PDB file of C-alpha atoms and ligand atoms in Angstrom:
ATOM      1  CA  MET A   1      24.238   0.102  -1.146  1.00  0.00           C
ATOM      2  CA  THR A   2      22.924  -0.118  -4.678  1.00  0.00           C
ATOM      3  CA  GLY A   3      19.598  -1.685  -3.793  1.00  0.00           C
ATOM      4  CA  THR A   4      18.118  -4.980  -4.808  1.00  0.00           C
ATOM      5  CA  SER A   5      18.208  -6.158  -8.391  1.00  0.00           C
ATOM      6  CA  LEU A   6      15.438  -5.203 -10.776  1.00  0.00           C
ATOM      7  CA  VAL A   7      12.455  -7.460 -11.317  1.00  0.00           C
ATOM      8  CA  ILE A   8      10.334  -6.906 -14.401  1.00  0.00           C
ATOM      9  CA  SER A   9       6.766  -8.205 -14.506  1.00  0.00           C
ATOM     10  CA  GLU A  10       4.208  -8.235 -17.299  1.00  0.00           C
ATOM     11  CA  SER A  11       0.700  -6.963 -16.785  1.00  0.00           C
ATOM     12  CA  HIS A  12      -2.242  -9.185 -17.513  1.00  0.00           C
ATOM     13  CA  VAL A  13      -5.260  -8.150 -19.549  1.00  0.00           C
ATOM     14  CA  THR A  14      -8.635  -8.173 -17.862  1.00  0.00           C
ATOM     15  CA  ASP A  15     -12.071  -6.660 -18.428  1.00  0.00           C
ATOM     16  CA  VAL A  16     -13.437  -3.685 -16.516  1.00  0.00           C
ATOM     17  CA  GLY A  17     -16.905  -2.574 -17.575  1.00  0.00           C
ATOM     18  CA  GLY A  18     -16.410  -3.919 -21.113  1.00  0.00           C
ATOM     19  CA  LEU A  19     -13.024  -2.248 -21.507  1.00  0.00           C
ATOM     20  CA  ALA A  20      -9.803  -4.254 -21.738  1.00  0.00           C
ATOM     21  CA  VAL A  21      -7.334  -3.046 -19.120  1.00  0.00           C
ATOM     22  CA  HIS A  22      -3.744  -3.982 -18.341  1.00  0.00           C
ATOM     23  CA  ARG A  23      -3.301  -4.860 -14.658  1.00  0.00           C
ATOM     24  CA  SER A  24       0.238  -4.470 -13.347  1.00  0.00           C
ATOM     25  CA  LEU A  25      -0.602  -4.843  -9.646  1.00  0.00           C
ATOM     26  CA  PRO A  26      -1.262  -7.170  -7.971  1.00  0.00           C
ATOM     27  CA  ARG A  27       0.717  -9.807  -9.855  1.00  0.00           C
ATOM     28  CA  PRO A  28       2.084 -13.168  -8.737  1.00  0.00           C
ATOM     29  CA  GLY A  29       5.272 -12.365  -6.868  1.00  0.00           C
ATOM     30  CA  ARG A  30       4.480  -8.676  -6.521  1.00  0.00           C
ATOM     31  CA  ARG A  31       1.400  -7.802  -4.488  1.00  0.00           C
ATOM     32  CA  MET A  32       2.313  -4.295  -3.296  1.00  0.00           C
ATOM     33  CA  VAL A  33       4.779  -1.427  -3.635  1.00  0.00           C
ATOM     34  CA  GLY A  34       4.543   0.433  -0.332  1.00  0.00           C
ATOM     35  CA  ALA A  35       0.787   0.797   0.195  1.00  0.00           C
ATOM     36  CA  TRP A  36       0.157   0.759  -3.590  1.00  0.00           C
ATOM     37  CA  CYS A  37      -1.777  -2.463  -4.135  1.00  0.00           C
ATOM     38  CA  PHE A  38      -3.458  -2.117  -7.535  1.00  0.00           C
ATOM     39  CA  LEU A  39      -2.585  -0.598 -10.903  1.00  0.00           C
ATOM     40  CA  ASP A  40      -4.826  -0.723 -13.961  1.00  0.00           C
ATOM     41  CA  ARG A  41      -4.019   0.992 -17.253  1.00  0.00           C
ATOM     42  CA  PHE A  42      -7.028   1.691 -19.432  1.00  0.00           C
ATOM     43  CA  GLY A  43      -6.302   2.772 -22.973  1.00  0.00           C
ATOM     44  CA  PRO A  44      -5.075   4.342 -25.046  1.00  0.00           C
ATOM     45  CA  ILE A  45      -8.263   3.717 -27.032  1.00  0.00           C
ATOM     46  CA  ASP A  46     -10.390   5.567 -29.525  1.00  0.00           C
ATOM     47  CA  VAL A  47     -13.773   5.867 -27.882  1.00  0.00           C
ATOM     48  CA  THR A  48     -16.845   4.543 -29.689  1.00  0.00           C
ATOM     49  CA  PRO A  49     -20.409   4.173 -28.400  1.00  0.00           C
ATOM     50  CA  GLU A  50     -19.619   0.501 -27.837  1.00  0.00           C
ATOM     51  CA  ARG A  51     -16.169   0.974 -26.397  1.00  0.00           C
ATOM     52  CA  THR A  52     -15.607   3.418 -23.575  1.00  0.00           C
ATOM     53  CA  MET A  53     -15.365   3.421 -19.816  1.00  0.00           C
ATOM     54  CA  THR A  54     -18.742   2.727 -18.232  1.00  0.00           C
ATOM     55  CA  VAL A  55     -18.245   1.332 -14.776  1.00  0.00           C
ATOM     56  CA  GLY A  56     -21.549   1.326 -12.913  1.00  0.00           C
ATOM     57  CA  PRO A  57     -21.963   1.778  -9.154  1.00  0.00           C
ATOM     58  CA  HIS A  58     -19.753  -0.593  -7.192  1.00  0.00           C
ATOM     59  CA  PRO A  59     -18.408  -0.560  -3.632  1.00  0.00           C
ATOM     60  CA  HIS A  60     -14.970  -0.236  -2.086  1.00  0.00           C
ATOM     61  CA  ILE A  61     -13.606  -0.703   1.431  1.00  0.00           C
ATOM     62  CA  GLY A  62     -10.201  -0.167   3.016  1.00  0.00           C
ATOM     63  CA  LEU A  63      -8.488   1.670   0.170  1.00  0.00           C
ATOM     64  CA  HIS A  64      -7.980   4.927  -1.674  1.00  0.00           C
ATOM     65  CA  THR A  65      -8.599   5.022  -5.406  1.00  0.00           C
ATOM     66  CA  VAL A  66      -6.198   7.275  -7.320  1.00  0.00           C
ATOM     67  CA  THR A  67      -7.277   8.181 -10.843  1.00  0.00           C
ATOM     68  CA  TRP A  68      -4.868   9.837 -13.293  1.00  0.00           C
ATOM     69  CA  LEU A  69      -5.780  10.501 -16.915  1.00  0.00           C
ATOM     70  CA  LEU A  70      -3.461  10.902 -19.883  1.00  0.00           C
ATOM     71  CA  GLN A  71      -6.248  11.566 -22.413  1.00  0.00           C
ATOM     72  CA  GLY A  72     -10.001  12.093 -22.311  1.00  0.00           C
ATOM     73  CA  GLU A  73     -12.477  12.846 -19.572  1.00  0.00           C
ATOM     74  CA  VAL A  74     -14.300  10.659 -17.045  1.00  0.00           C
ATOM     75  CA  LEU A  75     -17.165  11.602 -14.729  1.00  0.00           C
ATOM     76  CA  HIS A  76     -16.793  10.316 -11.179  1.00  0.00           C
ATOM     77  CA  SER A  77     -20.020   9.982  -9.158  1.00  0.00           C
ATOM     78  CA  ASP A  78     -20.036   8.639  -5.609  1.00  0.00           C
ATOM     79  CA  SER A  79     -22.369   7.778  -2.766  1.00  0.00           C
ATOM     80  CA  LEU A  80     -21.319  10.884  -0.822  1.00  0.00           C
ATOM     81  CA  GLY A  81     -23.001  12.929  -3.574  1.00  0.00           C
ATOM     82  CA  ASN A  82     -19.868  14.053  -5.406  1.00  0.00           C
ATOM     83  CA  GLN A  83     -20.080  14.483  -9.195  1.00  0.00           C
ATOM     84  CA  GLN A  84     -16.653  15.354 -10.545  1.00  0.00           C
ATOM     85  CA  PRO A  85     -15.287  15.267 -14.079  1.00  0.00           C
ATOM     86  CA  ILE A  86     -11.593  14.496 -14.271  1.00  0.00           C
ATOM     87  CA  ARG A  87      -9.266  15.541 -17.093  1.00  0.00           C
ATOM     88  CA  PRO A  88      -5.569  14.996 -17.848  1.00  0.00           C
ATOM     89  CA  GLY A  89      -3.271  16.610 -15.311  1.00  0.00           C
ATOM     90  CA  GLN A  90      -5.817  16.282 -12.513  1.00  0.00           C
ATOM     91  CA  LEU A  91      -6.038  13.737  -9.727  1.00  0.00           C
ATOM     92  CA  ASN A  92      -9.087  12.116  -8.161  1.00  0.00           C
ATOM     93  CA  LEU A  93      -8.492  10.619  -4.730  1.00  0.00           C
ATOM     94  CA  MET A  94     -11.329   8.690  -3.140  1.00  0.00           C
ATOM     95  CA  THR A  95     -11.086   7.282   0.370  1.00  0.00           C
ATOM     96  CA  ALA A  96     -13.278   4.257   1.018  1.00  0.00           C
ATOM     97  CA  GLY A  97     -12.791   3.656   4.750  1.00  0.00           C
ATOM     98  CA  PRO A  98     -15.541   1.227   5.864  1.00  0.00           C
ATOM     99  CA  GLY A  99     -17.547   1.763   2.685  1.00  0.00           C
ATOM    100  CA  ILE A 100     -18.236   3.955  -0.320  1.00  0.00           C
ATOM    101  CA  ALA A 101     -19.670   3.334  -3.779  1.00  0.00           C
ATOM    102  CA  HIS A 102     -18.872   5.101  -7.031  1.00  0.00           C
ATOM    103  CA  ALA A 103     -19.371   5.024 -10.784  1.00  0.00           C
ATOM    104  CA  GLU A 104     -17.000   6.058 -13.570  1.00  0.00           C
ATOM    105  CA  ASP A 105     -18.501   7.177 -16.847  1.00  0.00           C
ATOM    106  CA  ALA A 106     -16.637   8.379 -19.945  1.00  0.00           C
ATOM    107  CA  ARG A 107     -19.658   8.257 -22.270  1.00  0.00           C
ATOM    108  CA  GLU A 108     -19.971  11.215 -24.651  1.00  0.00           C
ATOM    109  CA  ARG A 109     -17.092  12.987 -22.935  1.00  0.00           C
ATOM    110  CA  SER A 110     -14.074  12.197 -25.068  1.00  0.00           C
ATOM    111  CA  ARG A 111     -12.959  10.735 -28.382  1.00  0.00           C
ATOM    112  CA  ALA A 112      -9.900   9.095 -26.898  1.00  0.00           C
ATOM    113  CA  LEU A 113      -9.272   7.709 -23.468  1.00  0.00           C
ATOM    114  CA  ASP A 114      -6.088   6.806 -21.648  1.00  0.00           C
ATOM    115  CA  GLY A 115      -5.275   6.667 -17.983  1.00  0.00           C
ATOM    116  CA  VAL A 116      -4.571   4.696 -14.892  1.00  0.00           C
ATOM    117  CA  GLN A 117      -6.370   3.802 -11.728  1.00  0.00           C
ATOM    118  CA  LEU A 118      -4.394   2.830  -8.683  1.00  0.00           C
ATOM    119  CA  TRP A 119      -5.433   1.674  -5.257  1.00  0.00           C
ATOM    120  CA  VAL A 120      -3.656   2.443  -2.017  1.00  0.00           C
ATOM    121  CA  ALA A 121      -4.289   0.196   0.990  1.00  0.00           C
ATOM    122  CA  GLN A 122      -5.414   2.111   4.057  1.00  0.00           C
ATOM    123  CA  PRO A 123      -3.596   1.264   7.293  1.00  0.00           C
ATOM    124  CA  GLU A 124      -5.450   0.093  10.395  1.00  0.00           C
ATOM    125  CA  SER A 125      -5.213   3.629  11.818  1.00  0.00           C
ATOM    126  CA  THR A 126      -7.446   5.152   9.103  1.00  0.00           C
ATOM    127  CA  ARG A 127      -9.413   2.349   7.456  1.00  0.00           C
ATOM    128  CA  HIS A 128     -12.286   2.628   9.949  1.00  0.00           C
ATOM    129  CA  GLY A 129     -12.499   6.406   9.451  1.00  0.00           C
ATOM    130  CA  PRO A 130     -14.976   8.291   7.259  1.00  0.00           C
ATOM    131  CA  PRO A 131     -15.069   7.912   3.473  1.00  0.00           C
ATOM    132  CA  SER A 132     -14.190  11.029   1.482  1.00  0.00           C
ATOM    133  CA  PHE A 133     -13.401  12.324  -1.971  1.00  0.00           C
ATOM    134  CA  ALA A 134     -10.930  14.954  -3.178  1.00  0.00           C
ATOM    135  CA  HIS A 135     -10.243  16.395  -6.625  1.00  0.00           C
ATOM    136  CA  HIS A 136      -6.835  18.001  -7.159  1.00  0.00           C
ATOM    137  CA  ALA A 137      -6.744  20.138 -10.302  1.00  0.00           C
ATOM    138  CA  ASP A 138      -3.418  21.785  -9.530  1.00  0.00           C
ATOM    139  CA  LEU A 139      -0.538  19.447  -8.788  1.00  0.00           C
ATOM    140  CA  PRO A 140       3.096  20.487  -8.335  1.00  0.00           C
ATOM    141  CA  HIS A 141       5.376  20.162 -11.368  1.00  0.00           C
ATOM    142  CA  ILE A 142       9.137  19.932 -11.334  1.00  0.00           C
ATOM    143  CA  ASP A 143      11.249  20.779 -14.345  1.00  0.00           C
ATOM    144  CA  LEU A 144      13.874  18.109 -14.893  1.00  0.00           C
ATOM    145  CA  PRO A 145      16.889  18.629 -17.188  1.00  0.00           C
ATOM    146  CA  HIS A 146      15.140  16.690 -19.980  1.00  0.00           C
ATOM    147  CA  GLY A 147      11.566  16.457 -18.858  1.00  0.00           C
ATOM    148  CA  GLN A 148       8.892  17.229 -16.354  1.00  0.00           C
ATOM    149  CA  ALA A 149       7.675  15.487 -13.238  1.00  0.00           C
ATOM    150  CA  THR A 150       4.157  15.860 -11.845  1.00  0.00           C
ATOM    151  CA  ILE A 151       3.767  14.835  -8.219  1.00  0.00           C
ATOM    152  CA  LEU A 152       0.510  12.929  -7.781  1.00  0.00           C
ATOM    153  CA  VAL A 153       0.950  12.003  -4.125  1.00  0.00           C
ATOM    154  CA  GLY A 154       3.668  12.396  -1.537  1.00  0.00           C
ATOM    155  CA  GLU A 155       6.931  14.299  -1.789  1.00  0.00           C
ATOM    156  CA  PHE A 156       9.470  14.262  -4.584  1.00  0.00           C
ATOM    157  CA  ALA A 157      12.583  16.386  -5.121  1.00  0.00           C
ATOM    158  CA  GLY A 158      11.513  18.832  -2.422  1.00  0.00           C
ATOM    159  CA  SER A 159       7.909  19.403  -3.511  1.00  0.00           C
ATOM    160  CA  ARG A 160       4.786  17.840  -2.046  1.00  0.00           C
ATOM    161  CA  SER A 161       1.428  16.989  -3.572  1.00  0.00           C
ATOM    162  CA  PRO A 162      -1.641  18.380  -1.782  1.00  0.00           C
ATOM    163  CA  ALA A 163      -3.249  14.907  -1.942  1.00  0.00           C
ATOM    164  CA  ALA A 164      -3.610  13.277   1.474  1.00  0.00           C
ATOM    165  CA  THR A 165      -1.741  10.062   2.239  1.00  0.00           C
ATOM    166  CA  ASP A 166      -2.241   7.700   5.166  1.00  0.00           C
ATOM    167  CA  SER A 167       1.202   6.094   4.971  1.00  0.00           C
ATOM    168  CA  PRO A 168       4.615   7.187   3.631  1.00  0.00           C
ATOM    169  CA  LEU A 169       3.990   7.091  -0.111  1.00  0.00           C
ATOM    170  CA  VAL A 170       4.957   8.714  -3.380  1.00  0.00           C
ATOM    171  CA  GLY A 171       3.586   8.674  -6.923  1.00  0.00           C
ATOM    172  CA  VAL A 172       5.171  10.748  -9.697  1.00  0.00           C
ATOM    173  CA  ASP A 173       4.410  11.027 -13.409  1.00  0.00           C
ATOM    174  CA  ILE A 174       7.619  11.600 -15.357  1.00  0.00           C
ATOM    175  CA  ALA A 175       7.627  12.565 -19.025  1.00  0.00           C
ATOM    176  CA  GLY A 176      10.731  13.429 -20.975  1.00  0.00           C
ATOM    177  CA  ILE A 177      13.593  12.321 -23.133  1.00  0.00           C
ATOM    178  CA  GLY A 178      17.155  11.278 -22.458  1.00  0.00           C
ATOM    179  CA  ALA A 179      18.996  10.662 -19.227  1.00  0.00           C
ATOM    180  CA  LEU A 180      17.295  11.561 -15.964  1.00  0.00           C
ATOM    181  CA  ASP A 181      18.586  11.125 -12.445  1.00  0.00           C
ATOM    182  CA  VAL A 182      15.797  10.999  -9.892  1.00  0.00           C
ATOM    183  CA  PRO A 183      16.270  11.165  -6.125  1.00  0.00           C
ATOM    184  CA  LEU A 184      14.815   8.328  -4.033  1.00  0.00           C
ATOM    185  CA  ASP A 185      14.203   7.693  -0.339  1.00  0.00           C
ATOM    186  CA  PRO A 186      16.249   4.623   0.659  1.00  0.00           C
ATOM    187  CA  THR A 187      13.600   3.584   3.216  1.00  0.00           C
ATOM    188  CA  PHE A 188      10.985   3.277   0.435  1.00  0.00           C
ATOM    189  CA  GLU A 189      10.518   0.446  -2.007  1.00  0.00           C
ATOM    190  CA  TYR A 190       9.860   1.577  -5.595  1.00  0.00           C
ATOM    191  CA  ALA A 191       8.559   0.460  -8.945  1.00  0.00           C
ATOM    192  CA  VAL A 192       8.439   2.038 -12.393  1.00  0.00           C
ATOM    193  CA  ALA A 193       5.388   1.582 -14.610  1.00  0.00           C
ATOM    194  CA  VAL A 194       5.956   2.667 -18.209  1.00  0.00           C
ATOM    195  CA  LEU A 195       2.965   4.427 -19.820  1.00  0.00           C
ATOM    196  CA  HIS A 196       4.394   5.440 -23.206  1.00  0.00           C
ATOM    197  CA  GLY A 197       7.632   4.881 -25.065  1.00  0.00           C
ATOM    198  CA  SER A 198      10.513   2.948 -23.586  1.00  0.00           C
ATOM    199  CA  VAL A 199      12.499   3.498 -20.414  1.00  0.00           C
ATOM    200  CA  ARG A 200      15.909   2.052 -19.650  1.00  0.00           C
ATOM    201  CA  ILE A 201      16.583   1.425 -15.979  1.00  0.00           C
ATOM    202  CA  GLU A 202      20.126   0.191 -15.414  1.00  0.00           C
ATOM    203  CA  ASN A 203      20.365  -2.718 -17.878  1.00  0.00           C
ATOM    204  CA  VAL A 204      16.602  -3.251 -18.209  1.00  0.00           C
ATOM    205  CA  HIS A 205      14.480  -1.869 -21.049  1.00  0.00           C
ATOM    206  CA  ALA A 206      10.864  -1.475 -19.976  1.00  0.00           C
ATOM    207  CA  SER A 207       7.860  -0.995 -22.248  1.00  0.00           C
ATOM    208  CA  PRO A 208       4.260   0.060 -21.614  1.00  0.00           C
ATOM    209  CA  ASN A 209       2.335  -2.282 -19.320  1.00  0.00           C
ATOM    210  CA  GLU A 210       5.492  -3.624 -17.732  1.00  0.00           C
ATOM    211  CA  LEU A 211       6.267  -2.965 -14.086  1.00  0.00           C
ATOM    212  CA  VAL A 212       9.866  -2.807 -12.940  1.00  0.00           C
ATOM    213  CA  TYR A 213      10.290  -3.435  -9.213  1.00  0.00           C
ATOM    214  CA  LEU A 214      13.314  -1.652  -7.746  1.00  0.00           C
ATOM    215  CA  GLY A 215      13.300  -2.728  -4.091  1.00  0.00           C
ATOM    216  CA  THR A 216      14.529  -0.536  -1.238  1.00  0.00           C
ATOM    217  CA  ASP A 217      17.891   1.004  -0.267  1.00  0.00           C
ATOM    218  CA  ARG A 218      18.311   3.311  -3.225  1.00  0.00           C
ATOM    219  CA  GLN A 219      19.394   6.950  -2.932  1.00  0.00           C
ATOM    220  CA  GLY A 220      18.586   7.651  -6.554  1.00  0.00           C
ATOM    221  CA  LEU A 221      17.854   6.141  -9.914  1.00  0.00           C
ATOM    222  CA  ALA A 222      19.414   6.682 -13.319  1.00  0.00           C
ATOM    223  CA  LEU A 223      16.813   6.505 -16.099  1.00  0.00           C
ATOM    224  CA  PHE A 224      17.023   6.850 -19.837  1.00  0.00           C
ATOM    225  CA  LEU A 225      13.777   7.768 -21.567  1.00  0.00           C
ATOM    226  CA  GLU A 226      13.394   7.229 -25.302  1.00  0.00           C
ATOM    227  CA  GLU A 227      11.574   9.981 -27.212  1.00  0.00           C
ATOM    228  CA  GLY A 228       7.920  10.286 -26.236  1.00  0.00           C
ATOM    229  CA  SER A 229       8.288   8.353 -23.010  1.00  0.00           C
ATOM    230  CA  GLN A 230       6.107   8.729 -19.967  1.00  0.00           C
ATOM    231  CA  MET A 231       6.199   6.667 -16.783  1.00  0.00           C
ATOM    232  CA  LEU A 232       4.973   6.462 -13.225  1.00  0.00           C
ATOM    233  CA  LEU A 233       7.387   6.211 -10.349  1.00  0.00           C
ATOM    234  CA  LEU A 234       5.579   4.545  -7.449  1.00  0.00           C
ATOM    235  CA  GLY A 235       7.072   4.154  -4.006  1.00  0.00           C
ATOM    236  CA  GLY A 236       6.370   3.865  -0.335  1.00  0.00           C
ATOM    237  CA  ARG A 237       7.482   2.479   2.983  1.00  0.00           C
ATOM    238  CA  PRO A 238       7.002  -1.317   2.799  1.00  0.00           C
ATOM    239  CA  PHE A 239       3.461  -1.820   4.104  1.00  0.00           C
ATOM    240  CA  PRO A 240       3.708  -3.479   7.536  1.00  0.00           C
ATOM    241  CA  GLU A 241       0.183  -4.927   7.676  1.00  0.00           C
ATOM    242  CA  GLU A 242      -1.043  -8.120   6.031  1.00  0.00           C
ATOM    243  CA  ILE A 243      -3.927  -7.292   3.716  1.00  0.00           C
ATOM    244  CA  VAL A 244      -6.444  -9.488   1.951  1.00  0.00           C
ATOM    245  CA  MET A 245      -7.845  -8.286  -1.373  1.00  0.00           C
ATOM    246  CA  TRP A 246     -10.943  -9.633  -3.061  1.00  0.00           C
ATOM    247  CA  TRP A 247     -13.060  -7.956  -5.769  1.00  0.00           C
ATOM    248  CA  ASN A 248     -13.140  -4.247  -4.870  1.00  0.00           C
ATOM    249  CA  PHE A 249     -12.299  -4.704  -1.221  1.00  0.00           C
ATOM    250  CA  VAL A 250      -9.127  -4.463   0.841  1.00  0.00           C
ATOM    251  CA  ALA A 251      -9.499  -5.999   4.295  1.00  0.00           C
ATOM    252  CA  ARG A 252      -7.652  -8.088   6.867  1.00  0.00           C
ATOM    253  CA  ASP A 253      -9.515 -11.373   6.651  1.00  0.00           C
ATOM    254  CA  ARG A 254     -12.236 -13.226   4.747  1.00  0.00           C
ATOM    255  CA  THR A 255     -14.854 -12.516   7.400  1.00  0.00           C
ATOM    256  CA  GLU A 256     -14.543  -8.793   6.670  1.00  0.00           C
ATOM    257  CA  LEU A 257     -14.662  -9.443   2.924  1.00  0.00           C
ATOM    258  CA  ALA A 258     -17.768 -11.633   3.246  1.00  0.00           C
ATOM    259  CA  ARG A 259     -19.494  -8.973   5.366  1.00  0.00           C
ATOM    260  CA  ALA A 260     -18.780  -6.314   2.732  1.00  0.00           C
ATOM    261  CA  TYR A 261     -20.093  -8.642   0.016  1.00  0.00           C
ATOM    262  CA  GLN A 262     -23.295  -9.244   2.020  1.00  0.00           C
ATOM    263  CA  ASP A 263     -23.825  -5.549   2.792  1.00  0.00           C
ATOM    264  CA  TRP A 264     -23.477  -4.610  -0.887  1.00  0.00           C
ATOM    265  CA  THR A 265     -25.728  -7.466  -1.985  1.00  0.00           C
ATOM    266  CA  ASP A 266     -28.358  -6.631   0.669  1.00  0.00           C
ATOM    267  CA  ARG A 267     -28.169  -2.890  -0.150  1.00  0.00           C
ATOM    268  CA  THR A 268     -27.678  -1.937   3.483  1.00  0.00           C
ATOM    269  CA  ASP A 269     -26.880   1.688   4.417  1.00  0.00           C
ATOM    270  CA  ARG A 270     -23.181   0.900   4.531  1.00  0.00           C
ATOM    271  CA  PHE A 271     -22.409   1.855   0.913  1.00  0.00           C
ATOM    272  CA  ARG A 272     -25.427   4.102   0.148  1.00  0.00           C
ATOM    273  CA  SER A 273     -26.337   4.778  -3.478  1.00  0.00           C
ATOM    274  CA  VAL A 274     -24.838   6.599  -6.456  1.00  0.00           C
ATOM    275  CA  THR A 275     -26.773   8.938  -8.744  1.00  0.00           C
ATOM    276  CA  THR A 276     -26.033   7.749 -12.280  1.00  0.00           C
ATOM    277  CA  SER A 277     -27.805   6.157 -15.237  1.00  0.00           C
ATOM    278  CA  LEU A 278     -25.311   3.284 -15.213  1.00  0.00           C
ATOM    279  CA  HIS A 279     -26.368  -0.065 -13.803  1.00  0.00           C
ATOM    280  CA  ARG A 280     -25.274  -1.150 -10.347  1.00  0.00           C
ATOM    281  CA  ILE A 281     -22.652  -3.925 -10.460  1.00  0.00           C
ATOM    282  CA  ALA A 282     -23.532  -7.056  -8.501  1.00  0.00           C
ATOM    283  CA  ALA A 283     -20.781  -8.566  -6.370  1.00  0.00           C
ATOM    284  CA  PRO A 284     -19.689 -12.097  -7.270  1.00  0.00           C
ATOM    285  CA  ARG A 285     -20.238 -14.584  -4.466  1.00  0.00           C
ATOM    286  CA  PRO A 286     -17.013 -15.115  -2.489  1.00  0.00           C
ATOM    287  CA  PHE A 287     -15.570 -18.444  -3.617  1.00  0.00           C
ATOM    288  CA  TRP A 288     -14.834 -19.553  -0.052  1.00  0.00           C
ATOM    289  CA  LEU A 289     -18.478 -19.352   1.090  1.00  0.00           C
ATOM    290  CA  GLU A 290     -20.643 -22.468   0.995  1.00  0.00           C
TER     291      GLU A 290
HETATM  292 MN1  LIG B   1     -13.915   1.633  -8.301  1.00  0.00          MN
END
């Protein structure tokens, strides 16, 4: 089997803390890739006092945030008390469970900023468990014939990332030039997100901020990377649970979402507080409430 045909989707530009970001997931027609349910690219930008990443305290439920930088430095602060700078080549993995809050602050830390933040939906078996945070400064690298792969999460080409996963999942950063053959798990669905340069996948040419959905049933993938190209390979077992996403929450129904909104708005103990000079972000009122 050669797998399903490729589907290319454009990102859309939205605002996160005053910074324009390109959102590749979720998009109409493509909500998830495995448990991956959100992909924002921020940058590349030259940082100025007026233009940098300053995302004040805000809550999450039911997901992991995965932060991966290409340039610059961002300080993560969360309501568990963690204060962790992240730099290129490192991974921040935050687990929200029933509730966590965090802030992301790049002020006075870098002259240029570029990176991605992804969300991974937690399955029913873990989403009621404790929130946590992990910083992985040393991820496995694999030398490819014409490039290098860094394994952010999951297993790829026989090596495994130390980052915890709650469902069968993989995320790999691939940088290189020329033809690359990458092994895939036929039970996973996959997508390619181009970060820099241009990547040819079969007869499709993909550019930055485009997501190419590959489907399942593939043993491998033939890529051609133009000079200076970098991409993310995202994959996972098709997520078997129906999720509902709204604002910063992943849940199963609107009642859960409305409860999370109310708990954040009422400042209950559920999300606790974050130590930062950035301002707390108020939740918008759910549109389905009276
Ligand atoms: Mn966040």
